[in-house]
Amino acid sequence: MTVLSMDRECKRFKREFATLEAMTRVYCRAFHTSRPHPCAACEEFLDYAHARIDRCVFGEDKPACADCPVHCYKPERREHARTIMRYAGPKMPMRHPLMTVLHFWDKYRSPARVARWRQAREARRARE
């Protein structure tokens, strides 16, 4: 597991990356038959995703990636993430129930934060 950098130690970032890692492990075990750690390709994807999560422009107010107005993944990596989530998502409630609940909690509370960010941005632009 990759460790988050010191500037992004918030619980939300750790939780989001842990969820992505768990989903990738479920996917990798099914399609790449690697145990107990992800294969090299999936590990490379996790490193890329970690770097993207760690450098999110929204910082602590980061929305769920699906709801984000900024797409920081390259198109082929984004499609790979969708493939992983499509496969592993339905299996997560049985394998990681608490992680699933917290993931949905983060997803449904984030649009309000994005709206506040947009309002602040518009207010800054109006002052300029």
Short mmCIF file of C-alpha atoms in Angstrom, two decimals:
data_model
loop_
_atom_site.label_atom_id
_atom_site.label_comp_id
_atom_site.label_asym_id
_atom_site.label_seq_id
_atom_site.Cartn_x
_atom_site.Cartn_y
_atom_site.Cartn_z
CA MET A 1 0.00 0.00 0.00
CA THR A 2 1.25 3.43 -0.88
CA VAL A 3 1.47 6.00 1.90
CA LEU A 4 -0.08 9.45 1.46
CA SER A 5 2.21 12.44 1.55
CA MET A 6 2.39 14.67 4.59
CA ASP A 7 0.35 17.51 3.06
CA ARG A 8 -2.69 15.31 2.50
CA GLU A 9 -3.10 13.38 5.75
CA CYS A 10 -6.84 13.94 6.11
CA LYS A 11 -9.09 10.96 6.83
CA ARG A 12 -11.09 11.47 3.66
CA PHE A 13 -8.05 11.06 1.38
CA LYS A 14 -6.88 7.99 3.27
CA ARG A 15 -10.36 6.49 3.13
CA GLU A 16 -10.76 7.20 -0.58
CA PHE A 17 -7.45 5.62 -1.43
CA ALA A 18 -8.14 2.60 0.81
CA THR A 19 -11.47 2.10 -0.98
CA LEU A 20 -9.82 2.30 -4.39
CA GLU A 21 -7.13 -0.12 -3.26
CA ALA A 22 -9.70 -2.60 -1.95
CA MET A 23 -11.67 -2.42 -5.21
CA THR A 24 -8.48 -2.92 -7.23
CA ARG A 25 -7.58 -5.98 -5.15
CA VAL A 26 -11.02 -7.50 -5.78
CA TYR A 27 -10.66 -6.85 -9.51
CA CYS A 28 -7.07 -8.08 -9.69
CA ARG A 29 -7.84 -11.33 -7.84
CA ALA A 30 -10.63 -12.08 -10.31
CA PHE A 31 -8.86 -11.18 -13.55
CA HIS A 32 -5.12 -11.40 -12.85
CA THR A 33 -5.16 -14.16 -10.19
CA SER A 34 -2.60 -12.40 -8.03
CA ARG A 35 -2.71 -12.94 -4.30
CA PRO A 36 -2.33 -11.39 -1.75
CA HIS A 37 -0.95 -8.26 -3.46
CA PRO A 38 -2.08 -6.70 -6.74
CA CYS A 39 -0.14 -7.54 -9.90
CA ALA A 40 2.39 -5.11 -11.35
CA ALA A 41 -0.15 -3.50 -13.71
CA CYS A 42 -2.69 -2.95 -10.93
CA GLU A 43 0.02 -1.70 -8.58
CA GLU A 44 1.07 0.80 -11.27
CA PHE A 45 -2.56 1.94 -11.59
CA LEU A 46 -2.79 2.37 -7.80
CA ASP A 47 0.38 4.49 -7.78
CA TYR A 48 -1.06 6.67 -10.55
CA ALA A 49 -4.41 7.00 -8.76
CA HIS A 50 -2.65 7.85 -5.51
CA ALA A 51 -0.69 10.62 -7.22
CA ARG A 52 -3.89 12.03 -8.73
CA ILE A 53 -5.81 11.89 -5.43
CA ASP A 54 -2.87 13.45 -3.58
CA ARG A 55 -2.66 16.37 -6.02
CA CYS A 56 -6.37 17.14 -6.21
CA VAL A 57 -6.97 20.85 -6.77
CA PHE A 58 -9.93 20.84 -4.38
CA GLY A 59 -7.85 19.81 -1.37
CA GLU A 60 -9.89 18.99 1.72
CA ASP A 61 -13.13 19.83 -0.13
CA LYS A 62 -12.50 17.17 -2.76
CA PRO A 63 -15.72 15.83 -4.30
CA ALA A 64 -16.17 12.23 -5.35
CA CYS A 65 -14.24 11.74 -8.58
CA ALA A 66 -17.42 10.89 -10.50
CA ASP A 67 -18.91 14.27 -9.50
CA CYS A 68 -15.76 16.32 -10.01
CA PRO A 69 -15.77 19.12 -12.62
CA VAL A 70 -12.01 18.58 -13.19
CA HIS A 71 -10.95 15.27 -14.76
CA CYS A 72 -7.38 14.68 -13.64
CA TYR A 73 -7.04 11.08 -14.86
CA LYS A 74 -5.86 10.43 -18.41
CA PRO A 75 -8.74 9.02 -20.50
CA GLU A 76 -7.35 5.46 -20.64
CA ARG A 77 -6.67 5.45 -16.87
CA ARG A 78 -10.13 6.83 -16.20
CA GLU A 79 -11.67 4.03 -18.26
CA HIS A 80 -9.55 1.49 -16.36
CA ALA A 81 -10.83 2.93 -13.07
CA ARG A 82 -14.41 2.62 -14.34
CA THR A 83 -13.81 -0.99 -15.33
CA ILE A 84 -12.44 -1.79 -11.88
CA MET A 85 -15.33 -0.03 -10.15
CA ARG A 86 -17.96 -1.65 -12.37
CA TYR A 87 -16.68 -5.08 -11.45
CA ALA A 88 -15.76 -4.56 -7.80
CA GLY A 89 -18.52 -2.11 -6.82
CA PRO A 90 -21.33 -4.68 -6.46
CA LYS A 91 -19.03 -6.95 -4.43
CA MET A 92 -17.93 -4.28 -1.97
CA PRO A 93 -20.97 -4.31 0.36
CA MET A 94 -20.34 -7.96 1.22
CA ARG A 95 -16.55 -7.73 1.45
CA HIS A 96 -16.11 -4.24 2.93
CA PRO A 97 -19.48 -3.01 4.28
CA LEU A 98 -18.21 -0.09 6.36
CA MET A 99 -15.97 1.13 3.54
CA THR A 100 -18.97 1.01 1.20
CA VAL A 101 -21.16 3.04 3.52
CA LEU A 102 -18.46 5.67 4.02
CA HIS A 103 -17.83 5.83 0.27
CA PHE A 104 -21.50 6.59 -0.38
CA TRP A 105 -21.54 9.08 2.48
CA ASP A 106 -18.61 10.95 0.91
CA LYS A 107 -20.22 10.83 -2.51
CA TYR A 108 -23.55 12.27 -1.39
CA ARG A 109 -22.18 15.01 0.81
CA SER A 110 -19.63 16.31 -1.68
CA PRO A 111 -21.89 18.23 -4.14
CA ALA A 112 -22.61 20.83 -1.47
CA ARG A 113 -18.90 21.38 -0.99
CA VAL A 114 -18.39 21.75 -4.73
CA ALA A 115 -21.21 24.31 -4.82
CA ARG A 116 -19.52 26.30 -2.03
CA TRP A 117 -16.21 26.17 -3.93
CA ARG A 118 -17.89 27.47 -7.08
CA GLN A 119 -19.59 30.29 -5.16
CA ALA A 120 -16.28 31.33 -3.61
CA ARG A 121 -14.61 31.26 -7.04
CA GLU A 122 -17.37 33.39 -8.56
CA ALA A 123 -17.15 35.85 -5.66
CA ARG A 124 -13.38 36.17 -6.20
CA ARG A 125 -13.91 36.79 -9.91
CA ALA A 126 -16.59 39.40 -9.20
CA ARG A 127 -14.18 41.30 -6.92
CA GLU A 128 -11.44 41.35 -9.56
#
